[in-house]
PDB file of C-alpha atoms in Angstrom:
ATOM      1  CA  MET A   1      75.091 114.695 111.864  1.00 42.00           C
ATOM      2  CA  SER A   2      78.295 117.261 112.126  1.00 48.00           C
ATOM      3  CA  ALA A   3      80.926 116.875 109.625  1.00 49.00           C
ATOM      4  CA  GLU A   4      83.471 116.005 112.438  1.00 52.00           C
ATOM      5  CA  PHE A   5      81.038 112.867 113.326  1.00 45.00           C
ATOM      6  CA  ARG A   6      80.850 112.003 109.901  1.00 47.00           C
ATOM      7  CA  ASN A   7      84.685 112.446 109.043  1.00 49.00           C
ATOM      8  CA  GLU A   8      85.548 109.631 112.020  1.00 51.00           C
ATOM      9  CA  LEU A   9      83.094 107.532 110.400  1.00 46.00           C
ATOM     10  CA  GLN A  10      85.236 107.572 106.811  1.00 60.00           C
ATOM     11  CA  THR A  11      87.801 104.581 106.416  1.00 73.00           C
ATOM     12  CA  GLY A  12      91.147 105.088 104.612  1.00 93.00           C
ATOM     13  CA  TRP A  13      91.766 101.356 104.270  1.00 95.00           C
ATOM     14  CA  THR A  14      90.458  97.769 103.402  1.00 95.00           C
ATOM     15  CA  ARG A  15      91.851  94.535 103.657  1.00 96.00           C
ATOM     16  CA  PHE A  16      91.399  91.412 101.836  1.00 96.00           C
ATOM     17  CA  MET A  17      92.933  87.819 101.572  1.00 96.00           C
ATOM     18  CA  HIS A  18      94.615  87.121  97.977  1.00 97.00           C
ATOM     19  CA  GLY A  19      95.234  83.120  98.024  1.00 97.00           C
ATOM     20  CA  ALA A  20      97.427  82.937 100.985  1.00 97.00           C
ATOM     21  CA  PHE A  21      98.815  86.805 100.615  1.00 98.00           C
ATOM     22  CA  GLU A  22      97.328  89.485 102.925  1.00 97.00           C
ATOM     23  CA  CYS A  23      96.309  92.414 101.227  1.00 97.00           C
ATOM     24  CA  THR A  24      95.409  95.806 102.295  1.00 97.00           C
ATOM     25  CA  VAL A  25      94.407  99.324 100.422  1.00 97.00           C
ATOM     26  CA  VAL A  26      95.016 102.175 101.833  1.00 98.00           C
ATOM     27  CA  THR A  27      93.914 105.713  99.982  1.00 97.00           C
ATOM     28  CA  ASP A  28      96.149 108.309  99.501  1.00 97.00           C
ATOM     29  CA  GLY A  29      93.256 110.915  98.651  1.00 96.00           C
ATOM     30  CA  LEU A  30      91.858 112.435  95.542  1.00 95.00           C
ATOM     31  CA  LEU A  31      93.596 113.742  92.642  1.00 95.00           C
ATOM     32  CA  HIS A  32      91.428 116.704  91.041  1.00 94.00           C
ATOM     33  CA  MET A  33      92.283 116.721  87.356  1.00 93.00           C
ATOM     34  CA  GLY A  34      89.743 119.424  86.376  1.00 93.00           C
ATOM     35  CA  PRO A  35      87.511 119.473  82.878  1.00 96.00           C
ATOM     36  CA  PRO A  36      87.645 115.733  81.486  1.00 96.00           C
ATOM     37  CA  ARG A  37      88.069 117.298  78.078  1.00 95.00           C
ATOM     38  CA  ASP A  38      91.445 118.525  79.304  1.00 95.00           C
ATOM     39  CA  THR A  39      92.425 115.154  80.885  1.00 96.00           C
ATOM     40  CA  PHE A  40      91.826 113.168  77.648  1.00 97.00           C
ATOM     41  CA  PRO A  41      92.871 115.681  74.827  1.00 94.00           C
ATOM     42  CA  GLU A  42      92.317 113.436  71.809  1.00 92.00           C
ATOM     43  CA  ALA A  43      88.969 112.333  72.900  1.00 96.00           C
ATOM     44  CA  ASP A  44      85.830 112.997  70.788  1.00 95.00           C
ATOM     45  CA  VAL A  45      84.014 116.138  73.247  1.00 96.00           C
ATOM     46  CA  ASP A  46      80.686 114.663  72.757  1.00 97.00           C
ATOM     47  CA  ASP A  47      81.308 110.770  73.063  1.00 97.00           C
ATOM     48  CA  LEU A  48      83.515 111.918  76.443  1.00 97.00           C
ATOM     49  CA  ASP A  49      80.462 113.854  77.846  1.00 97.00           C
ATOM     50  CA  GLN A  50      77.950 111.211  76.903  1.00 97.00           C
ATOM     51  CA  LEU A  51      80.016 108.415  78.705  1.00 97.00           C
ATOM     52  CA  LEU A  52      80.270 110.188  81.765  1.00 97.00           C
ATOM     53  CA  ALA A  53      76.663 111.295  82.010  1.00 97.00           C
ATOM     54  CA  HIS A  54      75.680 107.632  80.994  1.00 96.00           C
ATOM     55  CA  HIS A  55      77.388 106.600  83.919  1.00 96.00           C
ATOM     56  CA  PHE A  56      75.797 109.108  86.332  1.00 97.00           C
ATOM     57  CA  LEU A  57      79.380 111.354  86.626  1.00 97.00           C
ATOM     58  CA  PRO A  58      79.843 114.657  86.486  1.00 96.00           C
ATOM     59  CA  THR A  59      80.919 116.313  82.909  1.00 96.00           C
ATOM     60  CA  GLU A  60      82.677 119.211  84.379  1.00 96.00           C
ATOM     61  CA  SER A  61      85.416 117.742  86.493  1.00 95.00           C
ATOM     62  CA  ILE A  62      87.349 114.561  87.133  1.00 95.00           C
ATOM     63  CA  ALA A  63      88.758 113.032  90.392  1.00 95.00           C
ATOM     64  CA  LEU A  64      90.934 110.263  90.486  1.00 97.00           C
ATOM     65  CA  ASN A  65      91.616 108.074  93.310  1.00 97.00           C
ATOM     66  CA  GLN A  66      95.017 106.913  94.594  1.00 98.00           C
ATOM     67  CA  ASN A  67      94.985 103.349  95.964  1.00 98.00           C
ATOM     68  CA  VAL A  68      97.833 101.955  97.310  1.00 98.00           C
ATOM     69  CA  LEU A  69      98.275  98.266  97.604  1.00 98.00           C
ATOM     70  CA  LEU A  70     100.168  96.545 100.817  1.00 98.00           C
ATOM     71  CA  VAL A  71     100.851  92.734 100.180  1.00 98.00           C
ATOM     72  CA  ASN A  72     102.300  90.629 102.948  1.00 98.00           C
ATOM     73  CA  THR A  73     103.416  87.376 101.543  1.00 97.00           C
ATOM     74  CA  GLY A  74     104.690  85.684 104.613  1.00 96.00           C
ATOM     75  CA  ALA A  75     108.273  86.414 103.816  1.00 95.00           C
ATOM     76  CA  GLN A  76     108.144  89.934 102.615  1.00 96.00           C
ATOM     77  CA  LEU A  77     105.833  93.271 103.360  1.00 98.00           C
ATOM     78  CA  ILE A  78     105.893  94.981  99.826  1.00 98.00           C
ATOM     79  CA  LEU A  79     104.172  98.508  98.953  1.00 98.00           C
ATOM     80  CA  PHE A  80     103.006  99.136  95.808  1.00 98.00           C
ATOM     81  CA  ASP A  81     103.685 102.972  94.998  1.00 98.00           C
ATOM     82  CA  THR A  82     103.367 105.771  97.789  1.00 98.00           C
ATOM     83  CA  GLY A  83     101.184 108.256  96.769  1.00 97.00           C
ATOM     84  CA  VAL A  84     101.981 112.052  96.293  1.00 96.00           C
ATOM     85  CA  GLY A  85     103.591 112.114  99.531  1.00 94.00           C
ATOM     86  CA  ILE A  86     103.632 114.297 102.650  1.00 92.00           C
ATOM     87  CA  ASN A  87     106.307 116.955 101.354  1.00 87.00           C
ATOM     88  CA  GLN A  88     105.039 120.286 101.347  1.00 81.00           C
ATOM     89  CA  ALA A  89     107.210 121.410  98.584  1.00 80.00           C
ATOM     90  CA  PHE A  90     106.057 118.698  96.056  1.00 82.00           C
ATOM     91  CA  GLY A  91     103.651 116.446  96.685  1.00 77.00           C
ATOM     92  CA  VAL A  92     101.200 118.744  99.212  1.00 76.00           C
ATOM     93  CA  LYS A  93     102.069 121.920  97.544  1.00 79.00           C
ATOM     94  CA  THR A  94     101.052 120.468  93.852  1.00 85.00           C
ATOM     95  CA  PHE A  95      98.044 118.465  94.683  1.00 90.00           C
ATOM     96  CA  GLY A  96      96.432 119.977  97.532  1.00 87.00           C
ATOM     97  CA  PRO A  97      95.176 118.673 101.147  1.00 86.00           C
ATOM     98  CA  ASP A  98      92.696 115.953  99.708  1.00 88.00           C
ATOM     99  CA  THR A  99      96.240 114.204  99.001  1.00 93.00           C
ATOM    100  CA  GLY A 100      99.292 112.782 101.048  1.00 94.00           C
ATOM    101  CA  GLN A 101      96.983 110.615 103.068  1.00 95.00           C
ATOM    102  CA  ALA A 102      98.696 107.475 102.680  1.00 97.00           C
ATOM    103  CA  ILE A 103     101.360 106.988 105.913  1.00 96.00           C
ATOM    104  CA  VAL A 104      98.059 108.221 107.979  1.00 95.00           C
ATOM    105  CA  ASN A 105      95.952 105.371 106.524  1.00 97.00           C
ATOM    106  CA  MET A 106      98.849 102.646 106.673  1.00 97.00           C
ATOM    107  CA  LYS A 107      99.234 102.996 110.658  1.00 96.00           C
ATOM    108  CA  ALA A 108      95.490 103.288 110.829  1.00 94.00           C
ATOM    109  CA  ALA A 109      95.398  99.833 109.425  1.00 95.00           C
ATOM    110  CA  GLY A 110      97.916  98.730 111.805  1.00 95.00           C
ATOM    111  CA  ILE A 111     100.938  98.776 109.521  1.00 97.00           C
ATOM    112  CA  ASP A 112     104.158 100.685 110.470  1.00 97.00           C
ATOM    113  CA  PRO A 113     105.722 101.919 107.463  1.00 98.00           C
ATOM    114  CA  ALA A 114     109.337 100.973 109.003  1.00 98.00           C
ATOM    115  CA  ALA A 115     108.208  97.498 108.983  1.00 98.00           C
ATOM    116  CA  ILE A 116     107.782  97.594 104.939  1.00 98.00           C
ATOM    117  CA  ASP A 117     110.628  95.711 103.181  1.00 98.00           C
ATOM    118  CA  ILE A 118     109.972  96.555  99.664  1.00 98.00           C
ATOM    119  CA  VAL A 119     108.223  99.707  97.936  1.00 98.00           C
ATOM    120  CA  ALA A 120     107.784  98.375  94.051  1.00 98.00           C
ATOM    121  CA  LEU A 121     107.020 101.365  91.969  1.00 98.00           C
ATOM    122  CA  THR A 122     105.098 101.002  88.825  1.00 98.00           C
ATOM    123  CA  HIS A 123     106.889 104.113  87.711  1.00 98.00           C
ATOM    124  CA  THR A 124     108.137 107.095  89.228  1.00 98.00           C
ATOM    125  CA  HIS A 125     105.546 109.991  88.254  1.00 98.00           C
ATOM    126  CA  PRO A 126     104.410 112.268  91.444  1.00 97.00           C
ATOM    127  CA  ASP A 127     101.567 110.338  92.389  1.00 97.00           C
ATOM    128  CA  HIS A 128     103.491 107.278  92.517  1.00 98.00           C
ATOM    129  CA  CYS A 129     107.025 108.204  93.846  1.00 98.00           C
ATOM    130  CA  TRP A 130     106.624 111.205  95.741  1.00 97.00           C
ATOM    131  CA  GLY A 131     105.603 109.598  99.089  1.00 97.00           C
ATOM    132  CA  LEU A 132     109.381 107.868  99.491  1.00 98.00           C
ATOM    133  CA  VAL A 133     110.467 110.603 101.899  1.00 96.00           C
ATOM    134  CA  ASP A 134     109.476 113.525 103.828  1.00 94.00           C
ATOM    135  CA  ASP A 135     110.502 117.430 104.028  1.00 90.00           C
ATOM    136  CA  ASP A 136     113.699 116.954 105.385  1.00 92.00           C
ATOM    137  CA  ASP A 137     114.449 114.312 102.817  1.00 93.00           C
ATOM    138  CA  ARG A 138     114.394 111.470 105.286  1.00 96.00           C
ATOM    139  CA  LYS A 139     113.389 107.763 104.254  1.00 97.00           C
ATOM    140  CA  LEU A 140     109.452 107.585 105.255  1.00 97.00           C
ATOM    141  CA  PHE A 141     110.158 103.628 104.512  1.00 98.00           C
ATOM    142  CA  PRO A 142     113.592 103.376 106.369  1.00 97.00           C
ATOM    143  CA  ASN A 143     114.230  99.537 106.351  1.00 98.00           C
ATOM    144  CA  ALA A 144     112.898  99.462 102.567  1.00 98.00           C
ATOM    145  CA  ARG A 145     114.274  98.992  99.197  1.00 98.00           C
ATOM    146  CA  VAL A 146     113.126 100.527  96.363  1.00 98.00           C
ATOM    147  CA  ALA A 147     111.745  98.232  93.107  1.00 98.00           C
ATOM    148  CA  VAL A 148     112.053 100.525  89.954  1.00 98.00           C
ATOM    149  CA  SER A 149     112.640  99.859  86.080  1.00 98.00           C
ATOM    150  CA  ARG A 150     115.666 101.310  84.784  1.00 98.00           C
ATOM    151  CA  ALA A 151     114.302 103.269  82.286  1.00 98.00           C
ATOM    152  CA  ASP A 152     111.932 105.100  84.409  1.00 98.00           C
ATOM    153  CA  LEU A 153     115.157 105.623  86.844  1.00 98.00           C
ATOM    154  CA  ASP A 154     117.277 106.922  84.369  1.00 98.00           C
ATOM    155  CA  TYR A 155     114.402 108.979  82.463  1.00 98.00           C
ATOM    156  CA  TRP A 156     113.056 110.626  85.390  1.00 98.00           C
ATOM    157  CA  THR A 157     116.200 111.195  87.732  1.00 98.00           C
ATOM    158  CA  ASN A 158     118.156 113.110  84.387  1.00 97.00           C
ATOM    159  CA  LEU A 159     117.729 116.617  85.027  1.00 97.00           C
ATOM    160  CA  ASP A 160     119.194 116.779  81.811  1.00 97.00           C
ATOM    161  CA  ASN A 161     115.946 115.591  80.433  1.00 97.00           C
ATOM    162  CA  ILE A 162     114.476 119.012  81.652  1.00 97.00           C
ATOM    163  CA  LYS A 163     113.671 121.528  78.916  1.00 96.00           C
ATOM    164  CA  GLU A 164     112.634 125.027  78.986  1.00 95.00           C
ATOM    165  CA  SER A 165     109.469 124.922  77.149  1.00 96.00           C
ATOM    166  CA  MET A 166     108.217 122.319  80.011  1.00 95.00           C
ATOM    167  CA  SER A 167     105.375 123.500  82.510  1.00 94.00           C
ATOM    168  CA  GLU A 168     106.774 124.132  85.815  1.00 93.00           C
ATOM    169  CA  HIS A 169     104.691 120.914  86.873  1.00 93.00           C
ATOM    170  CA  MET A 170     106.469 118.790  84.156  1.00 95.00           C
ATOM    171  CA  LYS A 171     109.730 120.009  85.334  1.00 96.00           C
ATOM    172  CA  ASP A 172     108.873 119.052  89.054  1.00 95.00           C
ATOM    173  CA  HIS A 173     108.243 115.443  87.275  1.00 96.00           C
ATOM    174  CA  PHE A 174     112.021 115.285  87.419  1.00 97.00           C
ATOM    175  CA  LEU A 175     112.859 117.023  90.577  1.00 96.00           C
ATOM    176  CA  GLY A 176     110.776 115.189  92.482  1.00 96.00           C
ATOM    177  CA  ALA A 177     111.648 112.063  91.208  1.00 97.00           C
ATOM    178  CA  ARG A 178     115.562 112.739  91.939  1.00 97.00           C
ATOM    179  CA  LYS A 179     114.900 114.228  95.591  1.00 96.00           C
ATOM    180  CA  ASN A 180     112.219 110.930  96.549  1.00 97.00           C
ATOM    181  CA  LEU A 181     114.842 108.196  94.980  1.00 98.00           C
ATOM    182  CA  ALA A 182     118.100 109.669  95.801  1.00 97.00           C
ATOM    183  CA  PRO A 183     118.109 108.153  99.667  1.00 97.00           C
ATOM    184  CA  TYR A 184     117.365 104.917  98.294  1.00 98.00           C
ATOM    185  CA  LEU A 185     119.932 104.578  95.664  1.00 96.00           C
ATOM    186  CA  ASP A 186     122.354 102.678  97.702  1.00 96.00           C
ATOM    187  CA  THR A 187     119.844  99.679  97.977  1.00 94.00           C
ATOM    188  CA  LEU A 188     117.527  99.979  94.675  1.00 97.00           C
ATOM    189  CA  MET A 189     116.280  96.729  93.260  1.00 97.00           C
ATOM    190  CA  ILE A 190     116.128  97.221  89.233  1.00 98.00           C
ATOM    191  CA  VAL A 191     113.089  95.633  88.013  1.00 98.00           C
ATOM    192  CA  GLU A 192     113.321  93.388  84.960  1.00 97.00           C
ATOM    193  CA  ASP A 193     110.522  92.638  82.337  1.00 98.00           C
ATOM    194  CA  GLY A 194     109.059  88.885  83.255  1.00 97.00           C
ATOM    195  CA  LYS A 195     111.503  88.600  86.504  1.00 98.00           C
ATOM    196  CA  GLU A 196     110.118  87.828  90.127  1.00 98.00           C
ATOM    197  CA  ILE A 197     110.700  90.744  92.934  1.00 97.00           C
ATOM    198  CA  VAL A 198     109.903  88.584  95.442  1.00 97.00           C
ATOM    199  CA  PRO A 199     108.277  84.941  94.914  1.00 97.00           C
ATOM    200  CA  GLY A 200     104.623  85.241  93.965  1.00 98.00           C
ATOM    201  CA  VAL A 201     105.247  88.520  92.418  1.00 98.00           C
ATOM    202  CA  ARG A 202     106.080  88.985  88.851  1.00 98.00           C
ATOM    203  CA  ALA A 203     106.849  92.494  87.028  1.00 98.00           C
ATOM    204  CA  GLN A 204     105.679  92.940  83.395  1.00 98.00           C
ATOM    205  CA  ALA A 205     107.252  95.749  81.284  1.00 98.00           C
ATOM    206  CA  THR A 206     104.151  97.722  80.030  1.00 98.00           C
ATOM    207  CA  PRO A 207     105.760 101.289  78.532  1.00 98.00           C
ATOM    208  CA  GLY A 208     104.145 103.999  77.029  1.00 98.00           C
ATOM    209  CA  HIS A 209     102.369 106.021  79.637  1.00 98.00           C
ATOM    210  CA  SER A 210     105.996 106.138  80.974  1.00 98.00           C
ATOM    211  CA  PRO A 211     109.219 104.641  79.459  1.00 98.00           C
ATOM    212  CA  GLY A 212     109.727 102.609  82.127  1.00 98.00           C
ATOM    213  CA  HIS A 213     106.449 101.496  83.131  1.00 98.00           C
ATOM    214  CA  MET A 214     105.934  98.159  84.955  1.00 98.00           C
ATOM    215  CA  ILE A 215     102.837  96.206  86.014  1.00 98.00           C
ATOM    216  CA  TYR A 216     103.066  93.085  88.928  1.00 98.00           C
ATOM    217  CA  GLU A 217     101.080  90.037  88.756  1.00 98.00           C
ATOM    218  CA  ILE A 218     100.541  88.867  92.309  1.00 98.00           C
ATOM    219  CA  THR A 219      99.958  85.189  92.570  1.00 98.00           C
ATOM    220  CA  SER A 220      99.057  82.965  95.119  1.00 98.00           C
ATOM    221  CA  ARG A 221      97.498  79.397  95.154  1.00 97.00           C
ATOM    222  CA  GLY A 222      96.693  79.691  91.732  1.00 97.00           C
ATOM    223  CA  LYS A 223      94.891  83.114  91.915  1.00 97.00           C
ATOM    224  CA  THR A 224      96.432  86.224  90.046  1.00 98.00           C
ATOM    225  CA  LEU A 225      96.078  89.624  91.266  1.00 98.00           C
ATOM    226  CA  VAL A 226      97.038  92.115  88.648  1.00 98.00           C
ATOM    227  CA  CYS A 227      98.384  95.517  90.183  1.00 98.00           C
ATOM    228  CA  TRP A 228      98.536  97.741  87.008  1.00 98.00           C
ATOM    229  CA  GLY A 229      99.502 101.231  88.208  1.00 98.00           C
ATOM    230  CA  ASP A 230      98.705 103.714  85.254  1.00 98.00           C
ATOM    231  CA  LEU A 231      97.936 101.194  82.770  1.00 98.00           C
ATOM    232  CA  CYS A 232      94.228 102.558  82.661  1.00 98.00           C
ATOM    233  CA  HIS A 233      93.105 105.776  84.415  1.00 98.00           C
ATOM    234  CA  HIS A 234      89.493 105.753  84.476  1.00 98.00           C
ATOM    235  CA  GLN A 235      86.834 102.970  85.024  1.00 98.00           C
ATOM    236  CA  VAL A 236      84.792 104.469  82.210  1.00 98.00           C
ATOM    237  CA  LEU A 237      86.444 106.455  79.775  1.00 98.00           C
ATOM    238  CA  LEU A 238      89.749 104.094  79.163  1.00 98.00           C
ATOM    239  CA  LEU A 239      87.813 100.879  79.583  1.00 98.00           C
ATOM    240  CA  GLN A 240      85.055 101.943  77.024  1.00 97.00           C
ATOM    241  CA  ARG A 241      87.738 103.759  75.027  1.00 97.00           C
ATOM    242  CA  PRO A 242      91.234 102.293  75.663  1.00 97.00           C
ATOM    243  CA  GLU A 243      92.543 103.626  72.543  1.00 97.00           C
ATOM    244  CA  TRP A 244      92.433 107.232  74.114  1.00 97.00           C
ATOM    245  CA  ALA A 245      95.131 109.250  74.963  1.00 96.00           C
ATOM    246  CA  PHE A 246      95.654 110.528  78.813  1.00 97.00           C
ATOM    247  CA  ARG A 247      97.353 114.104  79.421  1.00 95.00           C
ATOM    248  CA  PHE A 248     100.503 112.878  81.057  1.00 96.00           C
ATOM    249  CA  ASP A 249     100.979 110.260  78.653  1.00 97.00           C
ATOM    250  CA  TYR A 250     105.063 110.198  77.880  1.00 97.00           C
ATOM    251  CA  ASP A 251     104.038 108.130  74.552  1.00 98.00           C
ATOM    252  CA  SER A 252     100.342 108.284  73.954  1.00 97.00           C
ATOM    253  CA  GLY A 253     100.197 105.701  70.959  1.00 97.00           C
ATOM    254  CA  ALA A 254     102.428 103.302  73.036  1.00 98.00           C
ATOM    255  CA  ALA A 255     100.313 103.772  76.116  1.00 98.00           C
ATOM    256  CA  ALA A 256      96.941 102.934  74.090  1.00 98.00           C
ATOM    257  CA  ALA A 257      98.822 100.091  72.229  1.00 98.00           C
ATOM    258  CA  THR A 258      99.939  98.636  76.079  1.00 98.00           C
ATOM    259  CA  ARG A 259      96.471  98.850  77.330  1.00 98.00           C
ATOM    260  CA  LEU A 260      94.719  97.580  74.722  1.00 98.00           C
ATOM    261  CA  SER A 261      97.214  94.475  74.653  1.00 98.00           C
ATOM    262  CA  VAL A 262      97.016  94.048  78.675  1.00 98.00           C
ATOM    263  CA  LEU A 263      93.022  94.751  78.815  1.00 98.00           C
ATOM    264  CA  ASP A 264      92.583  92.014  76.280  1.00 98.00           C
ATOM    265  CA  TRP A 265      94.839  89.499  78.594  1.00 98.00           C
ATOM    266  CA  ILE A 266      93.465  90.492  81.786  1.00 98.00           C
ATOM    267  CA  CYS A 267      90.039  89.515  80.211  1.00 97.00           C
ATOM    268  CA  ARG A 268      90.841  86.348  78.568  1.00 97.00           C
ATOM    269  CA  GLU A 269      92.475  85.042  81.810  1.00 98.00           C
ATOM    270  CA  GLU A 270      89.759  86.474  84.061  1.00 98.00           C
ATOM    271  CA  HIS A 271      92.547  88.007  86.801  1.00 98.00           C
ATOM    272  CA  GLU A 272      91.448  90.436  89.491  1.00 98.00           C
ATOM    273  CA  VAL A 273      92.761  93.530  88.986  1.00 98.00           C
ATOM    274  CA  LEU A 274      93.995  96.296  91.700  1.00 98.00           C
ATOM    275  CA  SER A 275      93.315  99.636  89.638  1.00 98.00           C
ATOM    276  CA  TYR A 276      95.158 102.623  91.493  1.00 98.00           C
ATOM    277  CA  HIS A 277      92.929 105.595  89.978  1.00 98.00           C
ATOM    278  CA  PHE A 278      89.413 103.427  90.009  1.00 98.00           C
ATOM    279  CA  PRO A 279      86.825 104.367  93.023  1.00 97.00           C
ATOM    280  CA  PHE A 280      88.284 103.058  96.133  1.00 96.00           C
ATOM    281  CA  PRO A 281      89.771 100.423  96.600  1.00 97.00           C
ATOM    282  CA  GLY A 282      90.158  99.649  92.744  1.00 98.00           C
ATOM    283  CA  ARG A 283      89.599  95.816  93.269  1.00 98.00           C
ATOM    284  CA  GLY A 284      87.668  94.159  90.704  1.00 98.00           C
ATOM    285  CA  HIS A 285      87.551  92.272  87.326  1.00 98.00           C
ATOM    286  CA  LEU A 286      86.908  92.932  83.351  1.00 98.00           C
ATOM    287  CA  ARG A 287      84.156  92.077  81.301  1.00 97.00           C
ATOM    288  CA  ARG A 288      84.201  92.758  77.406  1.00 96.00           C
ATOM    289  CA  ASP A 289      81.463  94.771  76.426  1.00 93.00           C
ATOM    290  CA  GLY A 290      81.708  95.632  72.453  1.00 90.00           C
ATOM    291  CA  GLY A 291      85.017  97.072  71.690  1.00 90.00           C
ATOM    292  CA  GLY A 292      85.674  97.931  75.304  1.00 96.00           C
ATOM    293  CA  TYR A 293      85.274  96.631  79.062  1.00 98.00           C
ATOM    294  CA  ASP A 294      82.635  96.549  81.521  1.00 98.00           C
ATOM    295  CA  TRP A 295      84.153  97.457  85.189  1.00 98.00           C
ATOM    296  CA  LEU A 296      82.900  94.839  87.744  1.00 98.00           C
ATOM    297  CA  PRO A 297      84.105  96.301  91.401  1.00 97.00           C
ATOM    298  CA  GLY A 298      84.718  93.431  94.082  1.00 94.00           C
ATOM    299  CA  GLU A 299      82.930  94.190  97.613  1.00 86.00           C
ATOM    300  CA  ILE A 300      84.754  95.968  99.989  1.00 83.00           C
ATOM    301  CA  GLN A 301      85.884  94.536 103.235  1.00 75.00           C
ATOM    302  CA  LEU A 302      84.025  95.804 106.239  1.00 70.00           C
ATOM    303  CA  GLU A 303      85.099  94.093 109.051  1.00 60.00           C
ATOM    304  CA  ARG A 304      87.918  95.638 110.411  1.00 57.00           C
ATOM    305  CA  GLN A 305      90.743  92.987 110.846  1.00 65.00           C
ATOM    306  CA  ALA A 306      94.249  93.313 112.625  1.00 70.00           C
ATOM    307  CA  PRO A 307      97.024  92.656 110.144  1.00 76.00           C
ATOM    308  CA  LEU A 308      98.972  89.298 109.985  1.00 74.00           C
ATOM    309  CA  PRO A 309     102.182  89.391 111.598  1.00 76.00           C
ATOM    310  CA  HIS A 310     105.126  90.979 109.954  1.00 69.00           C
ATOM    311  CA  PRO A 311     107.348  88.739 108.466  1.00 63.00           C
ATOM    312  CA  THR A 312     109.998  87.090 110.554  1.00 47.00           C
ATOM    313  CA  GLU A 313     113.735  87.176 110.417  1.00 41.00           C
ATOM    314  CA  ASP A 314     114.007  83.293 110.093  1.00 39.00           C
ATOM    315  CA  LEU A 315     111.897  83.435 107.254  1.00 37.00           C
ATOM    316  CA  PRO A 316     113.240  82.996 103.748  1.00 35.00           C
ATOM    317  CA  GLN A 317     114.011  86.641 102.242  1.00 38.00           C
ATOM    318  CA  LEU A 318     115.312  88.179  99.025  1.00 35.00           C
ATOM    319  CA  ALA A 319     118.814  88.683  98.288  1.00 32.00           C
TER     320      ALA A 319
END
């Protein structure tokens, strides 16, 4: 079988129903993180290697998925995070040609980026907000409002927070956030803890990985799907060892404390999860396993379904 034919068979999206909400997950591609011991710098190296080997995962390198969720509520079409984007100076240059696939896969799934009403950001790190603009700083979602926490907006777009001691990559965190958010500033929606951004979608403050990190509870017909962004990056390491730090945590102690609390709540309530960085499409449940958790992935929808019609203008809209 030729490589070209194999590529034609690979899908970059899947669709499922959550209550009355239609959900589509598209991939923005893989983030190649390098050696796991660098990505989880406070982990016990032997424990880390054993956990990976026990789950038949490589011990020399680690890759994280980017699962971008779109939810059609019937009144709003919402995109949760954007991937690293297509900008040559930031996204593709920084993260390589395997990334920046979200727009292509969105269109393949029958969704026009111009139809998106709200881009809800969990936080403003590169792989979550750098997909807002193109190389010419034009909006990739021209009719959308961006929803973001005040803490993340203020911290990551303030270039005074850049220190000479920072790596070029960390400096780009600020430059890229400012570049991508600037065209949307006149229509920004500030996300607040415990408040709905649209009916059925409620934000919950989960600071630590980023100053204003948010997760979103998506509830329809009594079922809740938790879109958790970077609350937990790895389906084995940070579920089995949720107290471990991740390399790019803003405050690793707060991130671990938040993760422990939210994982306990999700498991206790038996909520479904849409995890940004777990194996595609990142949909599943948690089950307790000693002091940690097992990941129980949901079944991928294989039938190719056309998307529901976009919400019409005569339906109620959020002011």
